[in-house]
Short mmCIF file of C-alpha atoms in Angstrom, two decimals:
data_model
loop_
_atom_site.label_atom_id
_atom_site.label_comp_id
_atom_site.label_asym_id
_atom_site.label_seq_id
_atom_site.Cartn_x
_atom_site.Cartn_y
_atom_site.Cartn_z
CA MET P 1 51.06 8.91 39.00
CA LYS P 2 52.09 10.12 35.06
CA LYS P 3 51.19 6.21 33.54
CA THR P 4 47.63 6.47 34.95
CA ILE P 5 47.40 10.46 33.64
CA LEU P 6 48.56 8.59 30.65
CA LEU P 7 45.74 5.52 30.21
CA THR P 8 43.90 8.42 31.04
CA ALA P 9 43.99 10.31 27.93
CA LEU P 10 44.18 6.97 26.16
CA VAL P 11 41.47 5.96 27.52
CA LEU P 12 39.04 9.36 26.58
CA ASN P 13 41.12 9.75 22.98
CA GLY P 14 39.69 6.10 22.36
CA LEU P 15 36.48 6.95 23.78
CA THR P 16 35.98 9.88 21.26
CA ALA P 17 37.00 8.02 18.20
CA SER P 18 34.80 5.69 19.21
CA PHE P 19 32.03 8.09 19.62
CA ALA P 20 33.21 10.31 16.58
CA GLN P 21 30.07 9.92 13.85
CA SER P 22 31.01 9.15 10.02
CA ASN P 23 30.17 11.28 7.70
CA ASP P 24 27.03 8.61 6.35
CA GLU P 25 25.88 9.21 10.88
CA LYS P 26 26.01 12.99 10.57
CA ASN P 27 23.83 13.20 7.35
CA ILE P 28 21.29 10.35 8.32
CA LYS P 29 20.64 12.52 11.49
CA LEU P 30 20.08 15.05 9.22
CA PHE P 31 17.81 13.37 6.82
CA TYR P 32 16.09 12.95 10.47
CA LYS P 33 16.34 16.48 11.45
CA LYS P 34 14.97 17.81 8.36
CA ALA P 35 11.55 15.31 7.69
CA LEU P 36 11.12 16.26 11.46
CA THR P 37 11.06 20.03 11.43
CA GLU P 38 10.94 21.34 7.91
CA ALA P 39 8.96 18.52 5.84
CA LYS P 40 6.04 19.02 3.37
CA CYS P 41 4.51 15.75 3.09
CA TYR P 42 2.14 16.42 6.16
CA SER P 43 0.83 19.69 4.18
CA TRP P 44 0.86 17.97 1.18
CA LEU P 45 -1.60 15.28 2.51
CA GLU P 46 -3.62 17.31 3.82
CA TYR P 47 -4.19 18.90 0.31
CA LEU P 48 -4.65 15.57 -1.13
CA SER P 49 -6.82 14.03 1.16
CA ASN P 50 -9.44 17.28 2.52
CA ASP P 51 -9.37 19.50 -0.84
CA ILE P 52 -9.35 16.49 -3.29
CA GLY P 53 -10.25 13.00 -1.30
CA SER P 54 -10.75 9.94 -2.60
CA ARG P 55 -9.02 9.00 -5.85
CA LEU P 56 -9.55 5.63 -7.61
CA SER P 57 -9.09 5.54 -11.15
CA GLY P 58 -10.74 7.48 -13.76
CA SER P 59 -11.76 9.68 -11.11
CA LYS P 60 -12.39 13.54 -10.77
CA GLY P 61 -10.40 13.57 -7.54
CA ALA P 62 -7.22 10.95 -9.64
CA ALA P 63 -7.29 13.64 -12.35
CA GLU P 64 -7.12 16.31 -9.93
CA ALA P 65 -4.58 14.79 -7.85
CA VAL P 66 -2.25 14.12 -11.30
CA GLU P 67 -2.04 17.90 -11.67
CA TYR P 68 -1.56 18.28 -7.76
CA THR P 69 1.33 16.25 -7.33
CA LYS P 70 3.08 17.45 -10.80
CA ARG P 71 2.87 20.84 -9.54
CA GLN P 72 4.31 19.85 -5.94
CA LEU P 73 7.28 18.16 -7.81
CA GLU P 74 8.06 21.18 -10.23
CA THR P 75 8.76 23.64 -6.88
CA LEU P 76 11.57 21.55 -6.37
CA GLY P 77 13.97 22.13 -8.91
CA LEU P 78 13.99 18.31 -9.97
CA ASP P 79 15.86 18.30 -13.37
CA LYS P 80 13.15 16.74 -14.58
CA VAL P 81 9.26 16.66 -14.18
CA TYR P 82 7.06 14.76 -16.09
CA LEU P 83 3.87 12.89 -16.98
CA GLN P 84 3.19 8.67 -18.30
CA GLU P 85 0.20 8.01 -20.26
CA VAL P 86 -1.90 5.26 -19.07
CA MET P 87 -5.20 3.58 -19.29
CA VAL P 88 -6.90 2.72 -16.78
CA PRO P 89 -9.64 1.10 -15.48
CA HIS P 90 -13.12 3.14 -14.75
CA TRP P 91 -15.50 1.61 -11.92
CA VAL P 92 -17.85 3.43 -10.06
CA ARG P 93 -19.86 2.44 -7.23
CA GLY P 94 -22.87 4.34 -7.61
CA GLU P 95 -25.12 4.59 -4.80
CA LYS P 96 -25.06 3.91 -1.14
CA GLU P 97 -25.32 -0.13 -0.82
CA THR P 98 -28.03 -1.77 1.38
CA ALA P 99 -28.26 -4.57 3.40
CA PHE P 100 -30.62 -6.52 5.31
CA ILE P 101 -30.46 -9.71 7.47
CA VAL P 102 -34.28 -11.45 6.84
CA ASP P 103 -34.34 -13.79 9.60
CA GLY P 104 -38.49 -14.51 9.25
CA LYS P 105 -40.48 -11.33 9.63
CA VAL P 106 -37.41 -9.31 10.81
CA LYS P 107 -35.24 -7.48 8.97
CA THR P 108 -32.20 -6.46 10.56
CA ALA P 109 -29.57 -3.97 8.33
CA VAL P 110 -25.69 -4.76 8.04
CA PRO P 111 -23.65 -2.45 6.87
CA ILE P 112 -22.22 -3.43 3.00
CA CYS P 113 -19.95 -1.99 0.50
CA ALA P 114 -19.53 -3.18 -3.33
CA LEU P 115 -16.18 -5.11 -3.97
CA GLY P 116 -14.71 -3.19 -6.74
CA GLY P 117 -14.80 -4.35 -10.16
CA SER P 118 -17.82 -6.03 -9.18
CA VAL P 119 -21.50 -5.85 -11.15
CA ALA P 120 -24.55 -4.72 -9.65
CA THR P 121 -27.49 -6.78 -8.04
CA PRO P 122 -31.18 -5.93 -9.62
CA LYS P 123 -32.31 -2.46 -9.40
CA THR P 124 -34.54 -4.02 -6.43
CA GLY P 125 -32.08 -5.97 -5.35
CA LEU P 126 -31.23 -9.19 -4.59
CA THR P 127 -32.50 -12.03 -2.08
CA ALA P 128 -31.82 -15.72 -1.24
CA GLU P 129 -30.68 -17.87 0.94
CA ILE P 130 -27.49 -17.53 2.42
CA ILE P 131 -24.72 -20.50 3.30
CA GLU P 132 -21.84 -19.91 5.45
CA VAL P 133 -17.75 -20.68 4.53
CA GLN P 134 -14.37 -20.50 5.77
CA GLY P 135 -12.99 -20.38 2.55
CA ILE P 136 -12.51 -20.89 -0.83
CA LYS P 137 -11.68 -24.43 -0.24
CA GLU P 138 -14.67 -25.32 1.97
CA LEU P 139 -16.85 -24.06 -0.75
CA ASN P 140 -15.81 -26.41 -3.28
CA GLU P 141 -15.64 -29.61 -0.59
CA LEU P 142 -19.93 -28.19 -0.33
CA GLY P 143 -20.49 -28.70 -4.75
CA ALA P 144 -23.00 -27.07 -7.18
CA ASP P 145 -25.62 -29.11 -5.33
CA LYS P 146 -25.49 -26.99 -1.27
CA VAL P 147 -24.13 -23.76 -3.33
CA LYS P 148 -26.77 -23.26 -6.54
CA GLY P 149 -29.44 -20.69 -6.03
CA LYS P 150 -27.26 -18.88 -2.84
CA ILE P 151 -25.74 -16.16 -1.59
CA VAL P 152 -22.88 -17.90 -0.38
CA PHE P 153 -20.58 -16.40 2.90
CA TYR P 154 -17.21 -15.78 3.19
CA ASN P 155 -16.44 -15.58 6.75
CA ARG P 156 -12.79 -16.82 7.04
CA PRO P 157 -11.20 -13.92 9.75
CA MET P 158 -7.63 -12.37 9.51
CA ASN P 159 -6.11 -14.58 12.62
CA PRO P 160 -5.02 -12.65 15.80
CA GLU P 161 -2.01 -14.70 16.76
CA ASN P 162 0.20 -13.29 13.82
CA ILE P 163 2.54 -10.10 15.15
CA GLU P 164 2.47 -9.54 11.52
CA THR P 165 -0.75 -8.89 10.34
CA PHE P 166 0.13 -8.78 6.42
CA THR P 167 0.09 -12.12 7.50
CA SER P 168 -2.62 -12.72 8.69
CA TYR P 169 -4.19 -10.29 5.73
CA GLY P 170 -2.39 -12.30 2.83
CA ALA P 171 -3.49 -15.83 4.84
CA CYS P 172 -7.76 -14.75 3.96
CA VAL P 173 -7.68 -12.06 1.08
CA ASP P 174 -8.00 -15.12 -1.97
CA GLN P 175 -11.80 -15.24 -0.41
CA ARG P 176 -12.01 -11.61 -1.36
CA TYR P 177 -10.30 -11.42 -4.41
CA ALA P 178 -11.53 -14.68 -6.04
CA GLY P 179 -14.67 -15.51 -3.93
CA ALA P 180 -17.30 -14.33 -6.54
CA LYS P 181 -15.71 -16.25 -9.43
CA GLU P 182 -15.28 -19.72 -7.88
CA ALA P 183 -18.89 -19.73 -5.80
CA ALA P 184 -19.78 -18.62 -9.68
CA LYS P 185 -18.45 -21.23 -10.75
CA LEU P 186 -20.87 -23.47 -8.74
CA GLY P 187 -23.99 -21.61 -9.11
CA ALA P 188 -24.38 -18.98 -6.60
CA VAL P 189 -26.28 -15.74 -7.01
CA GLY P 190 -24.55 -13.28 -4.82
CA THR P 191 -21.75 -13.72 -2.11
CA ILE P 192 -21.14 -12.00 0.73
CA VAL P 193 -17.57 -11.73 1.96
CA ARG P 194 -16.35 -10.63 5.53
CA SER P 195 -14.04 -7.16 5.89
CA MET P 196 -10.42 -7.93 6.05
CA ASN P 197 -9.71 -6.13 9.12
CA LEU P 198 -8.82 -7.24 12.37
CA ARG P 199 -11.16 -5.46 15.11
CA LEU P 200 -14.59 -5.85 15.06
CA ASP P 201 -16.72 -2.51 13.75
CA ASP P 202 -18.97 -1.00 11.63
CA PHE P 203 -16.39 -0.11 8.46
CA PRO P 204 -17.19 -2.93 5.70
CA HIS P 205 -13.54 -2.79 3.82
CA THR P 206 -13.48 -2.29 0.17
CA GLY P 207 -10.58 -4.03 -2.08
CA ALA P 208 -10.01 -5.92 -5.66
CA GLN P 209 -12.11 -8.53 -6.53
CA SER P 210 -11.33 -10.30 -9.92
CA TYR P 211 -14.08 -12.63 -12.14
CA GLY P 212 -10.72 -13.93 -13.61
CA ASP P 213 -12.23 -15.60 -17.23
CA LEU P 214 -15.48 -15.98 -16.57
CA PRO P 215 -17.98 -14.87 -19.28
CA LYS P 216 -19.69 -11.85 -18.57
CA GLU P 217 -23.53 -13.57 -18.27
CA GLN P 218 -21.75 -15.27 -14.83
CA TYR P 219 -20.81 -12.35 -13.19
CA ILE P 220 -22.15 -12.04 -9.42
CA PRO P 221 -22.45 -8.91 -7.53
CA THR P 222 -20.29 -9.34 -4.68
CA ALA P 223 -19.97 -7.19 -1.55
CA ALA P 224 -17.94 -6.74 1.71
CA ILE P 225 -19.53 -6.72 5.26
CA SER P 226 -18.20 -5.53 8.32
CA THR P 227 -16.93 -7.19 11.24
CA ASN P 228 -19.38 -6.61 13.55
CA GLY P 229 -22.35 -7.80 10.32
CA ALA P 230 -20.27 -10.87 9.71
CA GLU P 231 -20.53 -11.70 13.82
CA LEU P 232 -24.48 -10.58 13.32
CA LEU P 233 -24.90 -12.80 10.43
CA SER P 234 -22.98 -15.79 11.52
CA LYS P 235 -24.96 -15.97 15.08
CA THR P 236 -27.95 -15.66 13.05
CA LEU P 237 -27.78 -18.43 10.47
CA LYS P 238 -26.23 -20.65 13.73
CA VAL P 239 -30.19 -20.23 15.05
CA ASN P 240 -31.50 -19.95 12.00
CA PRO P 241 -29.99 -21.67 8.54
CA ALA P 242 -33.26 -20.82 6.14
CA VAL P 243 -32.45 -16.79 7.34
CA LYS P 244 -32.10 -15.15 3.52
CA PHE P 245 -29.96 -11.49 3.15
CA TYR P 246 -31.15 -9.13 1.08
CA PHE P 247 -28.55 -6.78 -0.86
CA LYS P 248 -28.60 -4.21 -3.20
CA GLN P 249 -25.80 -2.25 -5.06
CA SER P 250 -25.62 -0.46 -8.35
CA CYS P 251 -22.27 -0.58 -9.55
CA GLU P 252 -20.86 -0.14 -12.97
CA THR P 253 -17.90 -0.18 -14.86
CA LEU P 254 -17.38 1.95 -17.68
CA PRO P 255 -14.37 2.62 -20.49
CA ASP P 256 -11.34 2.91 -19.60
CA VAL P 257 -10.05 6.12 -19.31
CA LEU P 258 -7.16 7.83 -19.91
CA SER P 259 -4.85 9.34 -16.51
CA HIS P 260 -1.10 9.71 -15.58
CA ASN P 261 1.96 8.39 -13.31
CA VAL P 262 3.31 11.40 -12.55
CA VAL P 263 7.76 11.48 -12.11
CA GLY P 264 10.12 13.90 -11.01
CA GLU P 265 14.07 12.69 -10.96
CA LEU P 266 17.48 13.74 -10.11
CA THR P 267 19.98 12.97 -12.74
CA GLY P 268 23.23 11.00 -11.41
CA SER P 269 26.82 12.18 -11.44
CA VAL P 270 28.38 8.93 -12.23
CA ASN P 271 26.22 6.44 -13.23
CA PRO P 272 22.70 8.59 -13.93
CA SER P 273 21.73 5.27 -16.69
CA ASN P 274 21.28 3.33 -13.26
CA ILE P 275 17.96 4.31 -12.32
CA MET P 276 17.23 3.84 -8.29
CA VAL P 277 12.51 5.23 -7.89
CA VAL P 278 11.04 5.73 -4.51
CA GLY P 279 7.70 5.57 -5.37
CA GLY P 280 3.65 4.79 -3.55
CA HIS P 281 0.35 4.79 -5.68
CA LEU P 282 -1.63 7.95 -6.68
CA ASP P 283 -4.90 6.34 -6.64
CA SER P 284 -7.16 5.18 -3.78
CA TRP P 285 -10.47 3.71 -2.89
CA ASP P 286 -13.21 5.89 -3.48
CA LEU P 287 -14.79 5.58 0.65
CA ALA P 288 -12.57 7.51 1.57
CA ASP P 289 -9.51 9.63 1.59
CA GLY P 290 -7.48 7.26 1.11
CA SER P 291 -4.43 8.93 3.84
CA HIS P 292 -3.20 6.02 4.87
CA ASP P 293 -3.64 3.84 1.72
CA ASP P 294 -1.58 5.30 -0.19
CA GLY P 295 -1.52 9.16 0.02
CA ALA P 296 0.72 8.13 3.17
CA GLY P 297 3.85 6.52 0.84
CA VAL P 298 2.95 9.94 -2.30
CA VAL P 299 4.12 12.09 -0.16
CA GLN P 300 6.67 10.61 1.29
CA SER P 301 8.41 9.50 -1.65
CA MET P 302 7.91 13.35 -2.47
CA GLU P 303 9.46 14.12 0.82
CA ALA P 304 12.84 11.80 0.32
CA ILE P 305 13.78 12.84 -3.01
CA ARG P 306 12.32 16.63 -1.60
CA ILE P 307 15.32 16.78 1.22
CA LEU P 308 17.77 15.13 -0.82
CA LYS P 309 17.60 18.23 -3.18
CA ASN P 310 17.36 20.72 -0.16
CA LEU P 311 20.63 19.22 0.93
CA ASN P 312 22.13 20.06 -2.59
CA TYR P 313 22.65 16.06 -2.67
CA LYS P 314 24.45 14.98 -5.53
CA PRO P 315 23.25 11.44 -6.17
CA LYS P 316 25.90 9.12 -7.96
CA ASN P 317 22.92 7.11 -9.54
CA THR P 318 19.40 8.95 -10.63
CA ILE P 319 17.37 8.92 -8.40
CA ARG P 320 13.39 8.88 -10.08
CA VAL P 321 10.02 9.49 -7.52
CA VAL P 322 7.17 7.43 -9.41
CA LEU P 323 3.52 8.33 -7.90
CA PHE P 324 2.00 4.97 -9.76
CA MET P 325 -1.62 5.19 -11.08
CA ASN P 326 -4.24 2.50 -10.74
CA GLU P 327 -2.89 0.07 -7.99
CA GLU P 328 -5.22 -0.54 -6.27
CA ASN P 329 -7.85 -2.11 -9.36
CA GLY P 330 -5.23 -2.68 -11.81
CA GLY P 331 -1.97 -2.63 -11.75
CA LYS P 332 -2.12 -0.50 -14.55
CA GLY P 333 0.72 2.18 -13.26
CA GLY P 334 3.11 -0.17 -12.45
CA ALA P 335 2.87 -1.91 -15.94
CA LYS P 336 3.08 0.96 -18.08
CA TYR P 337 6.20 2.21 -16.24
CA GLU P 338 7.95 -0.81 -16.97
CA GLU P 339 7.17 -1.07 -20.09
CA LEU P 340 8.09 2.36 -20.95
CA SER P 341 11.43 1.26 -19.42
CA LYS P 342 12.50 -1.58 -21.43
CA GLN P 343 11.63 0.86 -24.76
CA ASN P 344 13.76 3.08 -23.01
CA ASN P 345 16.18 0.06 -22.00
CA GLU P 346 16.29 1.47 -18.77
CA ASN P 347 18.73 -0.02 -16.18
CA HIS P 348 17.09 0.10 -12.36
CA ILE P 349 19.01 -1.00 -9.70
CA PHE P 350 16.80 -0.37 -6.59
CA ALA P 351 13.04 0.51 -5.91
CA LEU P 352 11.80 1.37 -3.07
CA GLU P 353 8.08 2.08 -1.95
CA SER P 354 6.09 2.90 0.87
CA ASP P 355 2.43 1.35 0.98
CA SER P 356 1.51 -0.32 4.15
CA GLY P 357 -0.06 3.33 5.93
CA GLY P 358 1.57 6.16 7.59
CA PHE P 359 2.52 4.66 11.39
CA SER P 360 6.25 4.53 12.56
CA PRO P 361 8.70 2.65 10.20
CA ARG P 362 10.18 -0.32 11.89
CA GLY P 363 12.05 -1.32 8.85
CA PHE P 364 12.07 -2.93 5.61
CA SER P 365 10.74 -6.02 3.65
CA ILE P 366 13.19 -6.77 0.89
CA GLU P 367 13.44 -9.09 -2.23
CA ALA P 368 17.25 -9.65 -3.06
CA ASP P 369 19.84 -12.06 -3.20
CA ASP P 370 21.58 -13.38 0.06
CA ALA P 371 24.24 -10.97 -1.06
CA ASN P 372 22.14 -7.98 -0.76
CA LEU P 373 20.15 -8.65 1.64
CA LYS P 374 23.72 -9.09 4.15
CA LYS P 375 24.56 -5.37 2.47
CA ILE P 376 20.84 -3.83 3.39
CA GLN P 377 21.24 -5.61 7.16
CA GLY P 378 24.58 -4.89 7.50
CA PHE P 379 23.30 -0.64 7.35
CA LYS P 380 21.19 -1.83 10.53
CA ASP P 381 23.59 0.65 12.70
CA PHE P 382 22.41 3.42 10.90
CA PHE P 383 18.91 2.93 12.05
CA GLU P 384 18.62 1.94 15.11
CA PRO P 385 19.10 5.30 17.00
CA TYR P 386 15.82 6.00 15.17
CA LEU P 387 13.96 2.84 16.30
CA VAL P 388 14.35 0.97 12.68
CA HIS P 389 15.66 -2.48 12.84
CA SER P 390 13.65 -5.04 11.03
CA PHE P 391 15.14 -5.88 7.54
CA THR P 392 14.03 -8.99 6.35
CA ILE P 393 13.13 -10.89 3.26
CA GLY P 394 10.00 -10.12 2.17
CA HIS P 395 7.35 -8.49 -0.92
CA ALA P 396 8.76 -5.22 -1.01
CA GLY P 397 5.35 -3.59 -3.23
CA SER P 398 3.08 -3.95 -5.95
CA ASP P 399 3.72 -1.26 -8.51
CA ILE P 400 7.73 -2.16 -7.80
CA ASN P 401 7.01 -5.67 -9.17
CA HIS P 402 6.77 -5.07 -12.24
CA LEU P 403 10.18 -4.13 -12.69
CA THR P 404 12.63 -6.21 -14.06
CA SER P 405 16.20 -5.13 -15.03
CA LYS P 406 18.69 -7.99 -14.82
CA ALA P 407 20.13 -6.70 -11.61
CA ILE P 408 17.51 -5.01 -9.08
CA VAL P 409 17.37 -4.92 -5.18
CA LYS P 410 13.84 -3.59 -4.12
CA ALA P 411 12.66 -2.68 -0.61
CA GLY P 412 8.88 -1.49 1.22
CA LEU P 413 9.06 0.57 4.17
CA LYS P 414 7.41 -1.07 6.53
CA PRO P 415 5.22 0.39 9.58
CA ASP P 416 3.86 -0.51 12.30
CA SER P 417 1.52 -2.70 11.39
CA GLN P 418 -0.68 -3.21 13.68
CA ARG P 419 -3.68 -0.64 13.45
CA TYR P 420 -3.49 -0.92 9.37
CA PHE P 421 -5.75 -2.91 8.51
CA ASP P 422 -8.64 -0.45 10.72
CA TYR P 423 -8.71 1.68 7.56
CA HIS P 424 -7.14 -0.29 5.01
CA HIS P 425 -10.08 0.42 1.83
CA ALA P 426 -12.40 1.76 4.90
CA ALA P 427 -14.08 4.63 5.24
CA ASN P 428 -12.08 6.00 8.25
CA ASP P 429 -8.96 6.33 5.85
CA LYS P 430 -9.23 9.92 6.37
CA PHE P 431 -6.64 12.56 7.54
CA ASP P 432 -7.59 13.11 10.62
CA ALA P 433 -6.22 8.82 11.41
CA ILE P 434 -2.38 9.91 10.59
CA ASN P 435 -0.24 11.40 12.95
CA LYS P 436 2.24 14.12 11.58
CA ARG P 437 5.67 12.83 13.53
CA GLU P 438 5.25 9.30 12.38
CA LEU P 439 4.37 9.93 8.66
CA GLU P 440 7.54 12.49 8.85
CA LEU P 441 9.51 9.55 10.23
CA GLY P 442 9.01 7.08 7.90
CA ALA P 443 10.06 9.58 4.92
CA ALA P 444 13.56 10.24 6.67
CA THR P 445 13.81 6.14 6.94
CA MET P 446 13.29 6.40 2.92
CA THR P 447 16.22 9.04 2.26
CA SER P 448 18.28 6.86 4.34
CA LEU P 449 17.96 3.50 2.77
CA LEU P 450 18.15 6.07 -0.72
CA TYR P 451 21.09 7.79 0.28
CA LEU P 452 22.65 4.72 1.75
CA ILE P 453 22.53 2.90 -1.95
CA ASP P 454 23.13 5.52 -3.84
CA GLN P 455 26.86 5.89 -1.75
CA THR P 456 27.49 1.72 -1.92
CA GLY P 457 25.82 0.62 -5.27
CA ILE P 458 24.14 -3.17 -5.23
CA VAL P 459 26.33 -6.19 -5.02
CA LEU P 460 25.93 -7.05 -8.68
CA PRO P 461 25.58 -10.62 -10.10
CA SER P 462 29.22 -12.91 -10.63
CA ALA P 463 29.71 -13.40 -13.82
CA ASN P 464 30.37 -16.76 -13.22
#
């Protein structure tokens, strides 16, 4: 009997020991509690989206967002809050675009929107025969004889088979970004691009495009067409290859405008010269509020540093929240941040970006060597109670991509991506598409990784 009691006591003691939480586990639990019960990120985003609205670089909304987020960071009691000047592009859409499929005497309206940086059509619009291709490769195979004088219709859809929807996006976004340039080389008069969207709907999705090194006189107007519009146009062309297309847009590029990155920081208590960045991009496209892209990333980054400050956490390294300007159509904010970092001889050891929407967090996309990847993957047990499980190599973020410190690890928050492209760069990317709890969970997940990296550091390259 005594042996049984002793064995039972040992087992119970063992169970007690195995379930005892480490300080890191307790702190991470506290981060999630704070995010889910006291967060400000949702109310910050509501103001950015509903009171300020779209924030395309150079716009009034972008300027207002700079001032608003700076004021909010100043209320948090950070060690520093300041602005970084950056010159940014100023492209304006003008009046709403119009487009028609012209099949003989029948004109059928379809939803389009100009792509960022596009030139306008003639004031009366542009009408021409249209030729459908599945991408730039097929366009070049056709050659100038079949393309000259026509509107090129890029209709390669995002592949629905990929679970990771960003893989599908990456496989066809080249036709949006470089499609006009390549078509112009062959004498096309305009381009229409199927929206980067997995579902069929009536929302055209804008986005950046580039004419590259083409002379300005060769620029041609380019627009996105909704997925429903693309399906209709493709079916019409199959019945009547001689169908024509009409579209009208009045966009233009104005002189560059002075804008700012917004920066706030907590100074490190042990290694203040080692800098850890957490951020998102403050600008958005002009069709909507940009609540998912990237208002969510902005307020999640602000929330991460708010949680740490609110808990009186004293970071070992300097933690810096950076709200970058002009990610969408130029990347000038990220480039300026890196330029100033080099001038100041700053040493960044870690950078975390949120620019994949405000959906439920699933993990992180990591840019690191094998040693640091394994280190971060070793944190999995801390995150599993919060249903965060994916720690894989991949692109971390466009703005932090500019950072080139000698030894730096980069990570991007990886939310569930299944609905992201329903909203990406479209008129429905509004505040009502945001789920408060999912937004807060993302902020807590970011806070937790910042904390773990700050506590443990990164694996430095071998001196050999």
